Short mmCIF file of C-alpha atoms in Angstrom, two decimals:
data_model
loop_
_atom_site.label_atom_id
_atom_site.label_comp_id
_atom_site.label_asym_id
_atom_site.label_seq_id
_atom_site.Cartn_x
_atom_site.Cartn_y
_atom_site.Cartn_z
CA MET A 8 -37.19 63.41 40.54
CA ASP A 9 -38.01 60.04 42.04
CA GLN A 10 -40.54 59.42 39.33
CA LEU A 11 -38.01 60.26 36.68
CA LYS A 12 -35.61 57.79 38.23
CA LYS A 13 -38.27 55.12 38.18
CA THR A 14 -39.26 55.80 34.54
CA GLY A 15 -35.85 56.93 33.36
CA LEU A 16 -34.33 56.06 30.01
CA GLN A 17 -33.35 52.41 29.56
CA ALA A 18 -29.82 51.50 28.70
CA ALA A 19 -29.12 51.15 24.98
CA PRO A 20 -28.65 47.58 23.73
CA ALA A 21 -25.12 46.32 23.22
CA ASP A 22 -23.69 46.42 19.68
CA HIS A 23 -23.87 42.65 19.30
CA CYS A 24 -27.72 42.84 19.70
CA TYR A 25 -28.14 44.75 16.45
CA ALA A 26 -28.67 42.91 13.17
CA GLY A 27 -25.75 42.65 10.82
CA PRO A 28 -25.74 41.93 7.05
CA GLU A 29 -25.98 38.20 7.61
CA ASP A 30 -28.58 38.37 10.38
CA VAL A 31 -32.40 38.36 10.21
CA SER A 32 -33.57 41.77 11.43
CA CYS A 33 -36.74 42.60 13.38
CA ASP A 34 -39.52 43.85 11.08
CA VAL A 35 -41.04 46.08 13.80
CA CYS A 36 -37.93 47.94 14.97
CA SER A 37 -37.55 51.48 13.62
CA GLY A 38 -34.20 53.07 13.07
CA ARG A 39 -31.34 50.64 13.75
CA LYS A 40 -32.94 47.22 13.85
CA LEU A 41 -32.24 44.51 16.41
CA LYS A 42 -31.65 40.85 15.62
CA ALA A 43 -34.81 38.77 15.27
CA ILE A 44 -35.09 35.77 17.53
CA ARG A 45 -38.22 34.24 15.99
CA SER A 46 -40.25 34.39 12.77
CA CYS A 47 -44.03 33.99 12.61
CA LEU A 48 -45.36 31.92 9.73
CA ILE A 49 -48.80 33.45 10.13
CA CYS A 50 -47.76 37.06 10.35
CA LEU A 51 -44.87 36.45 7.91
CA ALA A 52 -42.73 38.72 10.06
CA SER A 53 -39.65 38.36 12.24
CA TYR A 54 -39.41 39.79 15.73
CA CYS A 55 -36.72 40.78 18.22
CA GLU A 56 -37.10 39.81 21.90
CA LYS A 57 -39.05 42.98 22.74
CA HIS A 58 -41.51 42.88 19.82
CA LEU A 59 -42.02 39.14 20.14
CA GLN A 60 -43.58 39.53 23.57
CA PRO A 61 -47.21 40.00 22.36
CA HIS A 62 -47.02 36.60 20.59
CA LEU A 63 -46.07 35.08 23.96
CA ASP A 64 -48.54 36.96 26.11
CA GLU A 65 -51.64 37.73 24.01
CA ALA A 66 -54.27 35.03 23.42
CA ALA A 67 -54.85 36.20 19.86
CA PHE A 68 -51.33 35.11 18.89
CA LYS A 69 -51.22 31.78 20.78
CA LYS A 70 -51.92 29.69 17.67
CA HIS A 71 -49.34 31.43 15.51
CA LYS A 72 -46.50 29.22 14.34
CA LEU A 73 -43.12 30.54 15.51
CA GLU A 74 -39.87 29.24 14.04
CA GLU A 75 -36.20 30.13 13.89
CA PRO A 76 -35.57 33.51 12.19
CA SER A 77 -35.86 33.23 8.41
CA LYS A 78 -35.21 35.66 5.58
CA ASN A 79 -37.35 33.59 3.18
CA LEU A 80 -40.75 33.95 4.72
CA GLN A 81 -42.23 35.10 1.40
CA GLN A 82 -41.45 31.73 -0.06
CA ASN A 83 -44.23 30.33 2.14
CA ILE A 84 -46.80 32.61 0.45
CA CYS A 85 -48.76 31.27 -2.60
CA SER A 86 -48.00 33.46 -5.54
CA ILE A 87 -51.54 32.96 -6.93
CA HIS A 88 -53.75 33.36 -3.86
CA GLU A 89 -51.40 35.31 -1.53
CA GLU A 90 -52.14 32.73 1.19
CA VAL A 91 -49.69 30.82 3.43
CA MET A 92 -48.90 27.44 1.88
CA LYS A 93 -49.80 25.05 4.69
CA MET A 94 -50.53 22.02 2.52
CA PHE A 95 -48.45 19.64 0.38
CA CYS A 96 -49.57 18.06 -2.90
CA ARG A 97 -48.07 14.56 -3.15
CA THR A 98 -49.28 14.26 -6.74
CA ASP A 99 -47.30 17.25 -7.90
CA GLN A 100 -44.73 17.12 -5.06
CA LYS A 101 -45.08 20.81 -4.10
CA CYS A 102 -46.37 23.06 -1.32
CA ILE A 103 -49.77 24.65 -1.88
CA CYS A 104 -52.27 26.83 -0.03
CA TYR A 105 -55.77 25.82 0.99
CA LEU A 106 -57.36 27.53 -2.06
CA CYS A 107 -54.99 25.60 -4.36
CA SER A 108 -56.25 22.31 -2.94
CA VAL A 109 -59.81 23.09 -4.02
CA ASP A 110 -58.81 24.67 -7.29
CA GLU A 111 -56.12 23.48 -9.69
CA HIS A 112 -55.07 20.66 -7.30
CA ARG A 113 -58.55 19.31 -6.82
CA GLY A 114 -58.56 15.51 -6.72
CA HIS A 115 -54.88 15.32 -5.94
CA THR A 116 -53.49 13.59 -2.92
CA THR A 117 -52.81 16.32 -0.39
CA VAL A 118 -51.74 16.40 3.23
CA SER A 119 -50.74 19.15 5.62
CA ALA A 120 -47.24 20.49 5.19
CA ALA A 121 -46.50 19.55 8.82
CA ALA A 122 -47.55 15.93 8.23
CA GLU A 123 -45.43 15.68 5.06
CA ARG A 124 -42.44 17.11 6.87
CA THR A 125 -42.91 14.64 9.76
CA GLU A 126 -43.00 11.69 7.40
CA ARG A 127 -40.08 12.88 5.31
CA GLN A 128 -38.05 13.59 8.45
CA ARG A 129 -38.82 10.04 9.63
CA ASP A 130 -37.66 8.62 6.26
CA LEU A 131 -34.54 10.77 6.46
CA GLU A 132 -33.77 9.47 9.94
CA GLU A 133 -34.22 5.87 8.80
CA SER A 134 -31.90 6.51 5.83
CA GLN A 135 -29.39 8.06 8.17
CA GLN A 136 -29.53 5.04 10.43
CA GLN A 137 -29.05 2.72 7.47
CA ILE A 138 -26.06 4.74 6.30
CA GLN A 139 -24.58 4.75 9.81
CA GLN A 140 -25.10 0.96 9.98
CA ARG A 141 -23.37 0.50 6.64
CA ILE A 142 -20.52 2.67 7.81
CA GLN A 143 -20.18 0.58 10.98
CA ASP A 144 -20.33 -2.66 8.95
CA ARG A 145 -17.60 -1.36 6.61
CA GLU A 146 -15.50 -0.25 9.56
CA LYS A 147 -15.76 -3.75 11.04
CA GLU A 148 -14.77 -5.28 7.68
CA VAL A 149 -11.82 -2.91 7.39
CA LYS A 150 -10.78 -3.73 10.96
CA LEU A 151 -10.95 -7.46 10.20
CA LEU A 152 -8.89 -6.95 7.01
CA GLN A 153 -6.34 -4.95 8.96
CA GLN A 154 -6.15 -7.72 11.54
CA GLU A 155 -5.66 -10.32 8.78
CA VAL A 156 -2.94 -8.19 7.17
CA GLU A 157 -1.22 -7.80 10.53
CA ALA A 158 -1.47 -11.54 11.16
CA ILE A 159 -0.05 -12.32 7.71
CA ASN A 160 2.77 -9.79 8.15
CA HIS A 161 3.49 -11.18 11.60
CA SER A 162 3.51 -14.73 10.24
CA ALA A 163 5.80 -13.70 7.38
CA ASP A 164 8.17 -11.93 9.72
CA GLN A 165 8.22 -14.87 12.07
CA THR A 166 8.87 -17.26 9.19
CA VAL A 167 11.79 -15.17 8.00
CA LYS A 168 13.16 -15.02 11.57
CA ASP A 169 12.76 -18.80 11.99
CA SER A 170 14.43 -19.46 8.63
CA GLU A 171 17.35 -17.17 9.47
CA LYS A 172 17.65 -18.79 12.88
CA ILE A 173 17.64 -22.29 11.41
CA PHE A 174 20.14 -21.39 8.68
CA THR A 175 22.44 -19.67 11.23
CA GLN A 176 22.30 -22.74 13.43
CA MET A 177 23.14 -24.93 10.43
CA ILE A 178 26.25 -22.92 9.68
CA GLN A 179 27.43 -22.20 13.23
CA ASP A 180 26.51 -25.45 14.99
CA HIS A 181 27.37 -28.50 12.95
CA SER A 182 26.36 -30.93 15.71
CA GLN A 183 22.95 -29.33 16.08
CA PHE A 184 22.50 -29.43 12.33
CA LEU A 185 23.10 -33.16 12.24
CA LEU A 186 20.55 -33.66 15.01
CA ASN A 187 17.90 -31.59 13.26
CA TYR A 188 18.14 -33.30 9.88
CA PRO A 189 18.45 -36.99 9.27
CA SER A 190 22.09 -37.74 8.61
CA LEU A 191 23.47 -40.41 6.40
CA PRO A 192 25.19 -43.41 8.07
CA PRO A 193 28.79 -43.07 9.15
CA LEU A 194 30.98 -42.55 6.18
CA ARG A 195 34.16 -44.17 7.34
CA GLU A 196 34.48 -47.57 8.87
CA GLU A 197 38.24 -47.74 9.12
CA GLU A 198 41.28 -45.54 8.83
CA TRP A 199 43.39 -46.03 5.73
CA THR A 200 47.06 -46.16 6.68
CA SER A 201 48.47 -46.25 3.21
CA ILE A 202 47.39 -45.59 -0.30
CA SER A 203 48.96 -46.30 -3.68
CA PRO A 204 50.10 -43.22 -5.60
CA THR A 205 48.29 -44.61 -8.61
CA VAL A 206 44.91 -44.77 -6.85
CA THR A 207 42.49 -41.87 -6.32
CA TYR A 208 40.17 -42.50 -3.40
CA VAL A 209 36.87 -40.99 -2.30
CA ASP A 210 34.56 -42.01 0.53
CA VAL A 211 30.88 -41.32 -0.18
CA LEU A 212 27.55 -42.71 0.85
CA LEU A 213 25.65 -44.67 -1.76
CA PRO A 214 22.39 -46.41 -0.74
CA GLU A 215 22.54 -50.17 -0.62
CA PRO A 216 20.60 -51.68 -3.54
CA GLU A 217 17.79 -54.11 -2.92
CA SER A 218 19.32 -56.53 -5.45
CA GLU A 219 22.66 -56.73 -7.17
CA PRO A 220 22.43 -54.21 -10.02
CA GLU A 221 24.07 -54.55 -13.39
CA PRO A 222 27.35 -52.53 -13.39
CA THR A 223 26.77 -49.18 -15.11
CA THR A 224 30.04 -47.46 -14.16
CA HIS A 225 33.33 -47.41 -16.00
CA ARG A 226 35.24 -50.64 -15.49
CA ARG A 227 38.18 -48.82 -13.91
CA LEU A 228 35.99 -47.66 -11.05
CA LEU A 229 36.01 -49.91 -7.97
CA VAL A 230 32.91 -49.54 -5.82
CA SER A 231 32.97 -51.11 -2.34
CA GLU A 232 30.51 -53.87 -1.46
CA GLU A 233 28.36 -51.53 0.60
CA ASN A 234 28.36 -48.94 -2.23
CA ARG A 235 29.88 -46.33 0.06
CA LYS A 236 33.38 -46.10 -1.39
CA VAL A 237 34.65 -45.70 -4.90
CA ARG A 238 38.23 -45.78 -6.22
CA LEU A 239 39.80 -45.14 -9.58
CA MET A 240 42.11 -48.02 -10.45
CA GLU A 241 44.69 -48.50 -13.19
CA GLU A 242 43.32 -51.95 -14.11
CA PRO A 243 39.72 -52.84 -14.99
CA GLN A 244 37.69 -53.95 -11.92
CA SER A 245 34.52 -55.25 -13.54
CA ASP A 246 33.03 -56.65 -16.74
CA SER A 247 31.17 -53.43 -17.44
CA ASP A 248 30.92 -52.52 -21.12
CA HIS A 249 30.67 -48.77 -20.34
CA LEU A 250 34.17 -47.83 -21.48
CA ASP A 251 32.87 -44.61 -23.05
CA ARG A 252 31.70 -43.16 -19.73
CA TRP A 253 33.46 -40.69 -17.47
CA PHE A 254 34.94 -41.76 -14.16
CA GLN A 255 31.85 -40.69 -12.20
CA VAL A 256 29.03 -42.31 -10.28
CA LEU A 257 25.50 -41.40 -9.17
CA SER A 258 23.49 -42.56 -6.17
CA ARG A 259 20.67 -44.97 -6.82
CA GLU A 260 18.15 -43.11 -4.64
CA SER A 261 16.98 -39.56 -5.34
CA LEU A 262 17.38 -36.75 -2.86
CA THR A 263 14.22 -34.91 -1.92
CA GLY A 264 13.27 -32.45 0.75
CA ARG A 265 16.17 -31.39 3.01
CA CYS A 266 19.26 -33.58 2.94
CA TYR A 267 22.76 -33.40 4.33
CA TRP A 268 25.65 -35.71 3.62
CA GLU A 269 29.46 -35.67 3.86
CA VAL A 270 32.17 -36.82 1.49
CA GLU A 271 35.74 -37.68 2.44
CA TRP A 272 38.15 -37.36 -0.48
CA ARG A 273 41.78 -37.94 -1.33
CA GLY A 274 43.66 -37.49 -4.56
CA LYS A 275 44.39 -34.81 -7.10
CA TYR A 276 40.98 -34.19 -8.63
CA VAL A 277 37.62 -35.08 -7.09
CA TYR A 278 34.19 -33.69 -8.00
CA VAL A 279 31.38 -33.65 -5.41
CA ALA A 280 28.12 -33.07 -7.27
CA VAL A 281 24.38 -33.39 -7.60
CA ALA A 282 22.71 -34.20 -10.91
CA TYR A 283 19.41 -35.02 -12.56
CA GLU A 284 18.85 -38.68 -13.38
CA ASN A 285 18.56 -38.00 -17.14
CA ILE A 286 22.09 -36.61 -17.41
CA ILE A 287 23.79 -38.15 -20.48
CA ARG A 288 26.55 -40.48 -19.27
CA SER A 289 28.77 -40.91 -22.33
CA GLU A 290 29.11 -37.57 -24.09
CA TYR A 291 31.82 -34.94 -23.58
CA ASP A 292 29.51 -32.45 -21.91
CA SER A 293 28.11 -35.12 -19.54
CA ARG A 294 30.83 -34.36 -17.00
CA PHE A 295 29.52 -32.95 -13.72
CA GLY A 296 29.26 -29.19 -13.92
CA PHE A 297 29.64 -28.97 -17.70
CA ASN A 298 25.88 -28.97 -18.46
CA ASP A 299 22.56 -27.65 -17.12
CA LYS A 300 21.73 -30.95 -15.42
CA SER A 301 24.44 -30.95 -12.75
CA TRP A 302 26.16 -28.79 -10.14
CA ALA A 303 29.64 -29.70 -8.98
CA LEU A 304 32.37 -28.69 -6.58
CA SER A 305 35.82 -29.55 -7.98
CA LEU A 306 38.43 -30.31 -5.33
CA SER A 307 42.22 -30.36 -5.62
CA PRO A 308 44.99 -29.95 -3.06
CA ASP A 309 45.47 -26.18 -3.45
CA LYS A 310 42.14 -24.91 -4.78
CA PHE A 311 38.44 -25.56 -5.27
CA SER A 312 36.01 -24.59 -8.01
CA PHE A 313 32.23 -24.51 -8.49
CA LEU A 314 30.94 -25.54 -11.92
CA HIS A 315 27.59 -25.33 -13.65
CA LYS A 316 26.86 -25.05 -17.38
CA GLU A 317 30.65 -25.00 -18.00
CA ILE A 318 30.88 -21.79 -15.97
CA GLN A 319 33.68 -22.19 -13.40
CA THR A 320 34.32 -20.12 -10.28
CA THR A 321 37.73 -20.91 -8.79
CA THR A 322 39.11 -20.08 -5.36
CA LEU A 323 42.77 -20.56 -4.47
CA ALA A 324 42.52 -22.06 -0.99
CA ARG A 325 43.04 -25.40 0.69
CA VAL A 326 39.96 -27.18 1.97
CA SER A 327 39.40 -29.98 4.45
CA SER A 328 39.32 -33.59 3.37
CA ARG A 329 35.69 -33.66 4.54
CA ILE A 330 33.09 -31.87 2.48
CA GLY A 331 29.53 -31.28 3.73
CA VAL A 332 26.70 -30.94 1.25
CA TYR A 333 23.33 -29.42 2.24
CA LEU A 334 20.36 -29.61 -0.16
CA ASP A 335 16.90 -28.05 0.30
CA HIS A 336 15.24 -29.25 -2.92
CA ARG A 337 12.00 -27.35 -2.48
CA ALA A 338 13.75 -24.04 -1.61
CA GLY A 339 16.32 -24.53 -4.40
CA VAL A 340 19.30 -24.24 -2.01
CA LEU A 341 22.55 -26.16 -2.48
CA SER A 342 25.50 -25.45 -0.17
CA PHE A 343 29.01 -26.91 0.11
CA TYR A 344 30.97 -26.72 3.33
CA SER A 345 34.49 -27.49 4.41
CA ILE A 346 34.28 -29.60 7.59
CA SER A 347 37.02 -29.54 10.19
CA GLU A 348 36.62 -28.29 13.75
CA SER A 349 34.07 -25.87 12.34
CA MET A 350 31.96 -25.46 9.18
CA THR A 351 33.13 -23.09 6.48
CA LEU A 352 30.83 -22.26 3.61
CA LEU A 353 32.59 -22.79 0.30
CA HIS A 354 29.78 -22.07 -2.15
CA ARG A 355 26.03 -21.62 -2.07
CA VAL A 356 23.55 -21.92 -4.92
CA GLN A 357 20.04 -20.47 -5.04
CA THR A 358 18.09 -21.82 -8.01
CA THR A 359 15.01 -23.85 -8.96
CA PHE A 360 15.34 -27.62 -9.24
CA THR A 361 12.88 -29.08 -11.71
CA GLN A 362 13.68 -32.78 -11.20
CA PRO A 363 14.77 -35.04 -8.35
CA LEU A 364 18.51 -34.85 -7.69
CA TYR A 365 21.09 -37.60 -7.18
CA ALA A 366 24.35 -37.41 -5.32
CA GLY A 367 27.36 -37.77 -7.59
CA GLN A 368 31.14 -38.13 -7.45
CA SER A 369 33.76 -37.91 -10.17
CA LEU A 370 37.38 -39.05 -9.91
CA SER A 371 40.18 -37.51 -11.92
CA GLY A 372 37.44 -35.70 -13.82
CA VAL A 373 39.83 -33.29 -15.54
CA VAL A 374 40.94 -35.97 -17.97
CA GLY A 375 38.65 -37.95 -20.19
CA PRO A 376 38.04 -41.70 -19.94
CA ARG A 377 40.83 -43.90 -21.12
CA MET A 378 39.87 -46.25 -23.86
CA PRO A 379 41.45 -49.75 -23.82
#
């Protein structure tokens, strides 16, 4: 009984030890075959753990080449000589057996299959390293591009925020606006206590000329000595021959970059405008706002209108006697404000200015010039 216990039946293997349809089975097992754990390239057979033991213990099997289990062991057998193909012909790029190397592959460049595999595996590893290096280089380039895009987006967002902040300050804080942008000299030097009903008056900055220019305005316009005030009179005020012109004036200096100026006005009809220098001065459509060369704000006691290309936008509302004009020539922005204790936006233009602009004023512009 004791002997039977010592040599009793061994426990049956678990189900997962048996070979399934996708597994390599042991070629020695009879009945239900176990999974093979190694294949011998010399024996061209696969073995389970039990039947592999002689290859591990016996000296006769020590030189046999063992590999992972393979179902394709017969592919390693030469179909002509029924020998294991242990050599590689580099001339024909194929595996051959020893007999092939001295027969139809005589004179070809041949090496052992193991040596060829080692060399090709080394080449493959080098190629893999090169590919990995390229991937890393591309990832660095992509990262740099992403950083540049983020920087550009951040810069654009910051520029928009700065622009909005500046514009908000311009509208909400008149004093700060005047500090940020060079203002024109004071517009009024004295308070007018009385004014004739027959005179229309406007106070505007006009740069002082370097030399006394030849009069180019209508003779009924009176321009102050410092070229900052202009009035419309009933009687001729100069020897100018320009009787065919409208009652309007332009500054001598062009306006570029960002500019701000103010106009004080009195009367029934006053136009505050900007215009190109080449605006025609004597034709009907040369009035400010009635062509594509000028933009004008028409002012009267009970309403104001914006005009450009003879298109008029009218608002029924009283405005202050002080009008602020902001111009950003490069950005194509032109804004008109009513100035009192606060700034009120009257009209804003967003366009593209193709020429330098000049400040302009027109007095009683609704009627045409009186001929003598």
